[in-house]
Coordinates of C-alpha atoms and ligand atoms in Angstrom, one line a residue:
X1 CA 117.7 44.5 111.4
X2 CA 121.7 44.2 111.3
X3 CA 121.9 44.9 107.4
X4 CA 125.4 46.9 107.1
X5 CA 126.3 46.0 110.5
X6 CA 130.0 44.6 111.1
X7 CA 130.3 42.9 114.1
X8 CA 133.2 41.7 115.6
X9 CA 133.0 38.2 117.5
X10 CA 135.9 36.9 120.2
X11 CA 135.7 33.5 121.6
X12 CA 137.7 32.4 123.7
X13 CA 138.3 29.4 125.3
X14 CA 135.5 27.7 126.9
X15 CA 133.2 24.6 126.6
X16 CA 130.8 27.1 125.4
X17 CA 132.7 27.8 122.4
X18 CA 131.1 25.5 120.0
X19 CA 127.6 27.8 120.7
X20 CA 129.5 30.5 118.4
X21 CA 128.7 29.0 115.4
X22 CA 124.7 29.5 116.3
X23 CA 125.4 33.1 117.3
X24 CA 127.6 33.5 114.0
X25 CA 123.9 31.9 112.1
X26 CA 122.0 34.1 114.1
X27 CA 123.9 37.3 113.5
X28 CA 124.3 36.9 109.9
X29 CA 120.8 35.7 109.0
X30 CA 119.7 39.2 110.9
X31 CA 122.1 40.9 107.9
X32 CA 125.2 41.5 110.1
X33 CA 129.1 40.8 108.9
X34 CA 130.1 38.5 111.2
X35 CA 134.5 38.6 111.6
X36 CA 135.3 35.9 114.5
X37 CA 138.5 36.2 115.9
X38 CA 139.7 33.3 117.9
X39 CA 142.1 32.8 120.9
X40 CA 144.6 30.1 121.2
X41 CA 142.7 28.1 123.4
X42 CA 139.4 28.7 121.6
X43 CA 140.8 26.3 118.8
X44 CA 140.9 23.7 121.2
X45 CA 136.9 23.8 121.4
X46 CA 135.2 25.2 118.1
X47 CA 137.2 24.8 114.5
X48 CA 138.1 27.6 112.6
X49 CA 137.0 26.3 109.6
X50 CA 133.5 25.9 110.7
X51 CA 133.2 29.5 111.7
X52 CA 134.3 30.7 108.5
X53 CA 131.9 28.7 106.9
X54 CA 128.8 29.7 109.0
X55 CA 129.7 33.8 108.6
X56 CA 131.3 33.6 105.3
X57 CA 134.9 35.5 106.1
X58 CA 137.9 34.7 107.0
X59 CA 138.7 34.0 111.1
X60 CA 141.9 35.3 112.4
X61 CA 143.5 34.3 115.5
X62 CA 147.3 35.4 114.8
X63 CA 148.5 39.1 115.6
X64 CA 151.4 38.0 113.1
X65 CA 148.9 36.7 110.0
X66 CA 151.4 37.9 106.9
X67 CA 148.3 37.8 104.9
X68 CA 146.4 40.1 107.2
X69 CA 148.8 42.6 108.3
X70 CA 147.5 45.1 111.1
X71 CA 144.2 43.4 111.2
X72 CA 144.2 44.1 114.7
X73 CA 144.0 48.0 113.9
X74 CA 141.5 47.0 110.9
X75 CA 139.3 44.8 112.6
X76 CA 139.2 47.2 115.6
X77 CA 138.4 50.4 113.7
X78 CA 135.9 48.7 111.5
X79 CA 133.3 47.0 114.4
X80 CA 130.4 48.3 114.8
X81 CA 130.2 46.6 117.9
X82 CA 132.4 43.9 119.6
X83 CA 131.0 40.6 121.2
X84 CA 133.1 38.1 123.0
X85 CA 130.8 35.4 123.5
X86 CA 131.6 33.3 125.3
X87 CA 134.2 35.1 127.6
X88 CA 136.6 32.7 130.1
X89 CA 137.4 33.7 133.5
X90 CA 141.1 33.9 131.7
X91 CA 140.1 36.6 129.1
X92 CA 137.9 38.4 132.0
X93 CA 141.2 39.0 133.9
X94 CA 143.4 39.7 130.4
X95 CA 140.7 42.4 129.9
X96 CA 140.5 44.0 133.3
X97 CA 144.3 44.4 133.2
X98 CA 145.0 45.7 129.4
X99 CA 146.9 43.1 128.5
X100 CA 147.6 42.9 124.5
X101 CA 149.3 39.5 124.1
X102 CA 147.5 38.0 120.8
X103 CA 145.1 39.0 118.5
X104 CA 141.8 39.5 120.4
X105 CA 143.0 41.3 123.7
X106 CA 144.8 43.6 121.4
X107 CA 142.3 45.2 119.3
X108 CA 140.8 45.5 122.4
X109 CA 142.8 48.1 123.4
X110 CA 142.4 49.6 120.1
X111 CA 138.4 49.4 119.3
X112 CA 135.9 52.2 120.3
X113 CA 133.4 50.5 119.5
X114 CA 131.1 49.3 121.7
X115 CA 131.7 45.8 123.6
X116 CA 129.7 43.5 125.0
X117 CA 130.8 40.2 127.0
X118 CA 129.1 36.9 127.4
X119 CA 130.8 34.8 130.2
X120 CA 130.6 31.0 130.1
X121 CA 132.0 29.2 133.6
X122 CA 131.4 27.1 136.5
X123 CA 129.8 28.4 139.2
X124 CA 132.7 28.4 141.3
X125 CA 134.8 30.1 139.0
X126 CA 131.7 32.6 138.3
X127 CA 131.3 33.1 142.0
X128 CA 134.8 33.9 142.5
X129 CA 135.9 37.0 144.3
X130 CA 138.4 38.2 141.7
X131 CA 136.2 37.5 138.6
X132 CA 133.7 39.8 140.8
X133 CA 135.9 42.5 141.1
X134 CA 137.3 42.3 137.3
X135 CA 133.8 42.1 135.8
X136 CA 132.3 45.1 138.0
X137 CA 135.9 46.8 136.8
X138 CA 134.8 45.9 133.3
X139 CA 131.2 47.3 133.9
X140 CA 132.7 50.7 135.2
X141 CA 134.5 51.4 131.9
X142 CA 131.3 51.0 129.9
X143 CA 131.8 47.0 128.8
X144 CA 128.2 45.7 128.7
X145 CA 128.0 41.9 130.9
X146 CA 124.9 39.4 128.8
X147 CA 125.1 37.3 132.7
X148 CA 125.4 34.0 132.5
X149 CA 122.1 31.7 132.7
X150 CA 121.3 29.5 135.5
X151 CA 121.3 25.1 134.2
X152 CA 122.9 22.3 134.1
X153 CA 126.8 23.1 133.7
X154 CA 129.6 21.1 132.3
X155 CA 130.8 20.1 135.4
X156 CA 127.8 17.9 135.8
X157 CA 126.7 20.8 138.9
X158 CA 123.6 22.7 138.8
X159 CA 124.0 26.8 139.2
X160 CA 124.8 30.3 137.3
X161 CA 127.3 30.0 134.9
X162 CA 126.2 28.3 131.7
X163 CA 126.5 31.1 128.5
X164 CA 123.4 33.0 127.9
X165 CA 121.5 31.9 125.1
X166 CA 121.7 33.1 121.8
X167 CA 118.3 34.6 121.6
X168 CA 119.3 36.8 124.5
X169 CA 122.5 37.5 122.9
X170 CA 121.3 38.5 119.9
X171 CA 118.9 40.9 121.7
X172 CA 121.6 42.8 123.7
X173 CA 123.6 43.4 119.9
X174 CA 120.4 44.9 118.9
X175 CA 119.6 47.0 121.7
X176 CA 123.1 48.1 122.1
X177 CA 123.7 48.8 118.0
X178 CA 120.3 50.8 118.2
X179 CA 120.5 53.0 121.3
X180 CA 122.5 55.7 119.0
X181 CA 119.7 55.3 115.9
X182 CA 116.7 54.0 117.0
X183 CA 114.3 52.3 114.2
X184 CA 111.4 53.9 116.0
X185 CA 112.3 57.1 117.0
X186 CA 109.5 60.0 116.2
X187 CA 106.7 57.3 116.4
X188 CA 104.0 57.2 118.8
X189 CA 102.9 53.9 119.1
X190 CA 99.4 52.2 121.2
X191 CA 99.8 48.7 122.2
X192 CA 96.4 46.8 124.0
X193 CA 98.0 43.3 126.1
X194 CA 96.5 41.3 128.4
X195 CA 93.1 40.0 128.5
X196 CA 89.7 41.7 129.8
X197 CA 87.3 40.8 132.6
X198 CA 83.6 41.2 132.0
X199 CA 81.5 40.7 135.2
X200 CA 79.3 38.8 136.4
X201 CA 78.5 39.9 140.0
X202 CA 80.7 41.7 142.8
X203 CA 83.1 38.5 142.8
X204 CA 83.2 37.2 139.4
X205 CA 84.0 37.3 136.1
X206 CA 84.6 36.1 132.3
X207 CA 88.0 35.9 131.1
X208 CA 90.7 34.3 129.6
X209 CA 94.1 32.6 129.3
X210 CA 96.0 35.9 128.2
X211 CA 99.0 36.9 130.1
X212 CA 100.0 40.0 128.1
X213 CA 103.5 38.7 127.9
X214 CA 103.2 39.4 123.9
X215 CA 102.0 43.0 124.5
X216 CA 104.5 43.9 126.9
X217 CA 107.2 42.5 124.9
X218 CA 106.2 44.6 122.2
X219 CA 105.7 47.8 124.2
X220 CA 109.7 47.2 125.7
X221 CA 111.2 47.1 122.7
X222 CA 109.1 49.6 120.8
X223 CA 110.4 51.7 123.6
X224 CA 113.8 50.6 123.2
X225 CA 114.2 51.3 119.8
X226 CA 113.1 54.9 120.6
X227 CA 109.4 54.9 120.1
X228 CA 106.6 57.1 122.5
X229 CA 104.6 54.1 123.4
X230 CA 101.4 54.2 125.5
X231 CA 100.5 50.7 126.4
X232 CA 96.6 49.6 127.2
X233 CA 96.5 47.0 129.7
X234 CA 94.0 44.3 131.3
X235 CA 94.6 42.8 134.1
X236 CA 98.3 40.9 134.3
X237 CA 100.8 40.1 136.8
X238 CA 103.4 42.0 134.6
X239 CA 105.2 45.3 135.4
X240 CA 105.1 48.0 132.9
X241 CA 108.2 48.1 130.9
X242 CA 110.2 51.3 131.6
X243 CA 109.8 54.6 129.8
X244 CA 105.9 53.5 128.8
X245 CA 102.7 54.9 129.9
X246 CA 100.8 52.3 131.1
X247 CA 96.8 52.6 131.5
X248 CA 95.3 49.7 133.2
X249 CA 91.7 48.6 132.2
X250 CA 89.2 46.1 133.0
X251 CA 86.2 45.8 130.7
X252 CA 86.4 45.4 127.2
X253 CA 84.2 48.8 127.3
X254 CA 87.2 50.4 129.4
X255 CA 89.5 49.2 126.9
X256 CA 87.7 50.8 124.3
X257 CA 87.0 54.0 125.8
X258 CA 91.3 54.1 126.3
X259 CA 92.0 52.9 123.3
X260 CA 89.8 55.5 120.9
X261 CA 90.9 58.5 123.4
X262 CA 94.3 57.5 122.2
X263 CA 94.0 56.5 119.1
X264 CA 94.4 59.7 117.1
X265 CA 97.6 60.7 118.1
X266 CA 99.2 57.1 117.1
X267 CA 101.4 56.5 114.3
X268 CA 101.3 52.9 115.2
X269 CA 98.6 50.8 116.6
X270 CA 99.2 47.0 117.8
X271 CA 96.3 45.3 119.5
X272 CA 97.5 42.4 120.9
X273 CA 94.9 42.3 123.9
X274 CA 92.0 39.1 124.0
X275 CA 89.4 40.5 124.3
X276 CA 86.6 38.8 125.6
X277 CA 83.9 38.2 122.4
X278 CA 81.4 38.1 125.0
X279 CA 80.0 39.6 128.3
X280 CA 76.8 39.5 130.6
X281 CA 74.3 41.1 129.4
X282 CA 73.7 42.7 133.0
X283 CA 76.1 42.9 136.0
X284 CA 74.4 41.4 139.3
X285 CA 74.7 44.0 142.1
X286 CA 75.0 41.2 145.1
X287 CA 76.7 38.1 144.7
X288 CA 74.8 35.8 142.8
X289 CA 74.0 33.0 145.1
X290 CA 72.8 29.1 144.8
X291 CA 69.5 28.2 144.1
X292 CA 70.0 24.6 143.9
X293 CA 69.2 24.1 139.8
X294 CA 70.6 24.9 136.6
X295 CA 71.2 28.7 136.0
X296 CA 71.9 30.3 132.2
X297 CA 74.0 33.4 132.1
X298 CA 72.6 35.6 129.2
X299 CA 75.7 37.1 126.7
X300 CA 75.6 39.9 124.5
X301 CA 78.9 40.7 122.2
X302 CA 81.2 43.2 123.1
X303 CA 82.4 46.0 120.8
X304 CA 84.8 44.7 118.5
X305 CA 87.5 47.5 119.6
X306 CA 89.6 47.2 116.3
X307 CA 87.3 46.9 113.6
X308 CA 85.0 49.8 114.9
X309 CA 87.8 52.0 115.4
X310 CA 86.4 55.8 114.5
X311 CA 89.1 57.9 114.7
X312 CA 92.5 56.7 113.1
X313 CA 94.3 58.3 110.6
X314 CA 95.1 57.2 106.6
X315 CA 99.0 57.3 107.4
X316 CA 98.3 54.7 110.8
X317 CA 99.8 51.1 111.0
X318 CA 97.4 49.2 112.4
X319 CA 98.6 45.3 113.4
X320 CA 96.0 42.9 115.0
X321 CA 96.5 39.3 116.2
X322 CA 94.5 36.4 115.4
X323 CA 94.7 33.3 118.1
X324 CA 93.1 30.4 116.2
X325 CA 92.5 26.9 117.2
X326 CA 91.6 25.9 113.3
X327 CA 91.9 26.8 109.6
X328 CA 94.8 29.4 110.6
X329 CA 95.1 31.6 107.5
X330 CA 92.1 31.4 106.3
X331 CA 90.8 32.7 109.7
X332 CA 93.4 35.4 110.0
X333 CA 93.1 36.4 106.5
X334 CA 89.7 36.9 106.9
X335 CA 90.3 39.4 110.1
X336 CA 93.2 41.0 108.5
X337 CA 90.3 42.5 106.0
X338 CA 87.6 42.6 108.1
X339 CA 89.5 44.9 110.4
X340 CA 90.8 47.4 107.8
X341 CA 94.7 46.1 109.4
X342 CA 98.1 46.3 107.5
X343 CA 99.1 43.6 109.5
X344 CA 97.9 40.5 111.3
X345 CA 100.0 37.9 113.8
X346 CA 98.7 34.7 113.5
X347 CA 99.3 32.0 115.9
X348 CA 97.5 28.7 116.4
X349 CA 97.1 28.7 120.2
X350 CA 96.7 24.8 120.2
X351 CA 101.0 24.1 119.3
X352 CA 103.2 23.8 122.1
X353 CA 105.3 27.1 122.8
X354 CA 103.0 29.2 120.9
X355 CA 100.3 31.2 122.3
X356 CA 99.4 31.8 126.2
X357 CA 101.1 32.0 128.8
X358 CA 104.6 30.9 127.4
X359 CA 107.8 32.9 126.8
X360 CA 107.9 31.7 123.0
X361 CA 105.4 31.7 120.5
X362 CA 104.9 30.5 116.9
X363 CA 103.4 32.9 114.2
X364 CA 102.2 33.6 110.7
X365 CA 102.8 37.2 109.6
X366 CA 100.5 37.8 107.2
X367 CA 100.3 41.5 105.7
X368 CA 97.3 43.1 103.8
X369 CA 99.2 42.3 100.1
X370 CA 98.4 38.6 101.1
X371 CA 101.7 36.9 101.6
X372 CA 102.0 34.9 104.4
X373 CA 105.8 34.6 106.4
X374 CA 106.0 31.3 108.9
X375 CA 108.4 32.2 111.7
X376 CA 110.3 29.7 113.6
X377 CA 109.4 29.5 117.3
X378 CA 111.0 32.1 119.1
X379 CA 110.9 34.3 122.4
X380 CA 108.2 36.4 122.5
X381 CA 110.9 39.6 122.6
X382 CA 112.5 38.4 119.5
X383 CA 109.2 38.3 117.6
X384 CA 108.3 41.6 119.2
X385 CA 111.3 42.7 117.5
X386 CA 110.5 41.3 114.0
X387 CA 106.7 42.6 114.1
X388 CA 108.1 46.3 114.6
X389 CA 110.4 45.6 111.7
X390 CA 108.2 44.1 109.4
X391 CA 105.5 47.0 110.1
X392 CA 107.9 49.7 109.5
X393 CA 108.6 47.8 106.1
X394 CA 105.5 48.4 105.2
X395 CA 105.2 51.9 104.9
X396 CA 107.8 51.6 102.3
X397 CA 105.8 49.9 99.9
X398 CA 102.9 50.8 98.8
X399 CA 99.9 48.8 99.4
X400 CA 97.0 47.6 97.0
X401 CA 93.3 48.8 97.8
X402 CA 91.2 47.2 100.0
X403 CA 88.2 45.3 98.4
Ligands
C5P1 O1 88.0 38.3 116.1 P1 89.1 38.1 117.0 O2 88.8 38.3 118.4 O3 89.9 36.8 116.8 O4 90.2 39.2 116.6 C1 91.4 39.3 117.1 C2 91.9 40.7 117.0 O5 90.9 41.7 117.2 C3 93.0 41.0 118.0 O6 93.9 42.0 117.5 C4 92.1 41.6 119.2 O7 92.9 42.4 120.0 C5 91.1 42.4 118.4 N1 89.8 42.4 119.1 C6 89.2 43.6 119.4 N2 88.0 43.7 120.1 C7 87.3 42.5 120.4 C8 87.9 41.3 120.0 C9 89.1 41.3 119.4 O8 89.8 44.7 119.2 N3 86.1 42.6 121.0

């Protein structure tokens, strides 16, 4: 996602420091150029060496460097973006006033690209009325604040303060570098999330786990980067994400009635949604009460909403999921052909962090050519992000014939 993308790093100097050297990994395996530019007091925390060996180029820290005259002018003009990550309460104040007295808070002053800052403190400091007033003075001239997470602190205390993580760092570089080209711009793209209730009498139902934290994820940052996204929901305790149109559904039979009304006009579909395999065969009009002995509920299947989809269109991305508790990619593989997709997430539901109900989740991507990609357990926001991209990839290549 950051191929071409020149970012410039600042630490500064901070306990939180030595988490650079993940951000710099993170940055650079999304395709960025990483330039880290440290302050005096950074070196006391993270070695220079180090960071030049995670992003691969040289780290200045000297406004008089003989071998890199003017770099503050160079480095400035060339960022895509600057990221100061973490950010002391020191450099906070440096910024708010314009001070240019080394290397980082110089180019600065000289950048126009966009920044973004990551403070890393204790609470007390973070609390602070003049770091309040310096980082609201900071948000007024357009600097973009990652706030600092709640946890365990240095200090041994417990509160706000500790340097966002790196996932969510890496999320704001890619939300900010996009807002001015978004990926999915000119796409209209249907998302299902969440599970479906089928009834069984006034008062209850058939369900399951699904929180639709997957689906939402993926209609936020479809939106983000730019796309018109319509996003099919059962039942969850989520708020739509803003700038989506959000039609809430039951059934499985309401979802499909949405879903097919909508289908047409996508150029991207991502079904995401559990639907239940199975509902009553009838509804019971009255609460169904106790008779004392053993009572069978009769089942009949529900439509299969992806694989009996009517109406879609040749030039359509169509991405399923497949939540397995066994045989993972033979199961998946199976469904990615069954249901006609370009695309299928595959997640065994039984690992820890994957699956529902969690922030993170562990996947397979496996595309109709037949490779299969193992991601690493990430947020569910980060991997909504790499399903866009990979799907986009696809309708750059051209794909073999179904069988
Ligand atoms: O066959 P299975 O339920 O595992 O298939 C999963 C994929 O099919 C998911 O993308 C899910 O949203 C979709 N599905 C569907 N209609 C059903 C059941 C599943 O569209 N009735």
């Amino acid at each position: 996602m950051l191929a071409g993308k020149k970012i410039l790093l600042g630490v500064t100097g901070s306990i939180a420091a030595y988490k650079s050297l993940h951000l710099v990994r993170e940055l650079t395996k999304a395709g960025a150029c990483v330039n880290v530019v440290l302050t005096a007091t950074a070196h006391e925390f993270v070695s220079p060496l180090t960071l030049k060996v995670f992003s691969g180029q040289p780290v200045l820290s000297s406004l008089f460097d003989p071998e890199n005259d003017m770099a503050h002018l160079r480095l400035a003009e060339e960022a895509d973006l600057v990221l100061i990550a973490p950010v002391s309460a020191h450099f906070i104040a440096k910024m708010a006033a314009g001070l240019a007295d080394d290397l980082l808070s110089t180019l600065l002053l000289a950048t126009k690209a966009p920044t973004l800052i990551a403070p890393a403190m204790d609470l007390g400091m973070w609390d602070h009325p003049a770091v309040r007033e310096n980082i609201s003075l900071l948000k007024k001239r357009g600097i973009q604040v990652i706030e600092p997470e709640s946890g365990p602190l240095a200090s041994g205390k417990e509160g706000v303060g500790r340097l966002a993580c790196e996932q969510t760092i890496t999320e704001a570089v890619m939300t900010l570098l996009f807002e001015n080209h978004p990926p999915l711009s000119g796409e209209v793209v249907l998302i299902t999330a969440g599970p479906t209730e089928e009834a069984i009498d006034p008062v209850r139902f058939i369900s399951n786990r699904s929180s639709g934290k997957m689906g939402y994820a993926l209609a936020e940052v479809a939106s983000q980067w730019g796309a018109d996204v319509t996003l099919i929901s059962g039942p969850t305790q989520l708020s739509p994400p803003s700038g989506v149109e959000r039609i809430s559904v039951r059934s499985a039979a309401e979802m499909e009635k949405a879903f097919n009304l909508k289908l047409y006009a996508s150029s991207i579909v991502i079904m995401t949604a559990a639907v239940s395999d199975y509902r009553p065969v009838s509804t019971a009009k009255q609460k169904i009460k106790k008779t004392g002995s053993v009572r069978t509920l009769d089942l009949e299947e529900t439509p299969d909403i992806l694989e009996t989809r009517a109406l879609g269109r040749d030039d359509q991305l169509v991405v399923g999921f497949a939540a397995e508790t066994e045989n993972l990619i033979e199961n998946a593989t199976k469904k990615l052909k069954n249901k006609r997709l370009d695309l299928i997430v595959a997640n065994d539901v039984t690992l820890e962090g994957a699956g529902f109900d969690v922030e993170t989740n562990i996947v397979h991507l496996i595309k109709r050519a037949g490779e299969a990609t193992a991601l690493p357990k990430m947020s569910k926001r980060l991997l909504a992000g790499k399903i866009l991209e990979e799907t986009l990839k696809i309708r750059t290549i051209p794909l073999p014939s179904l069988p």
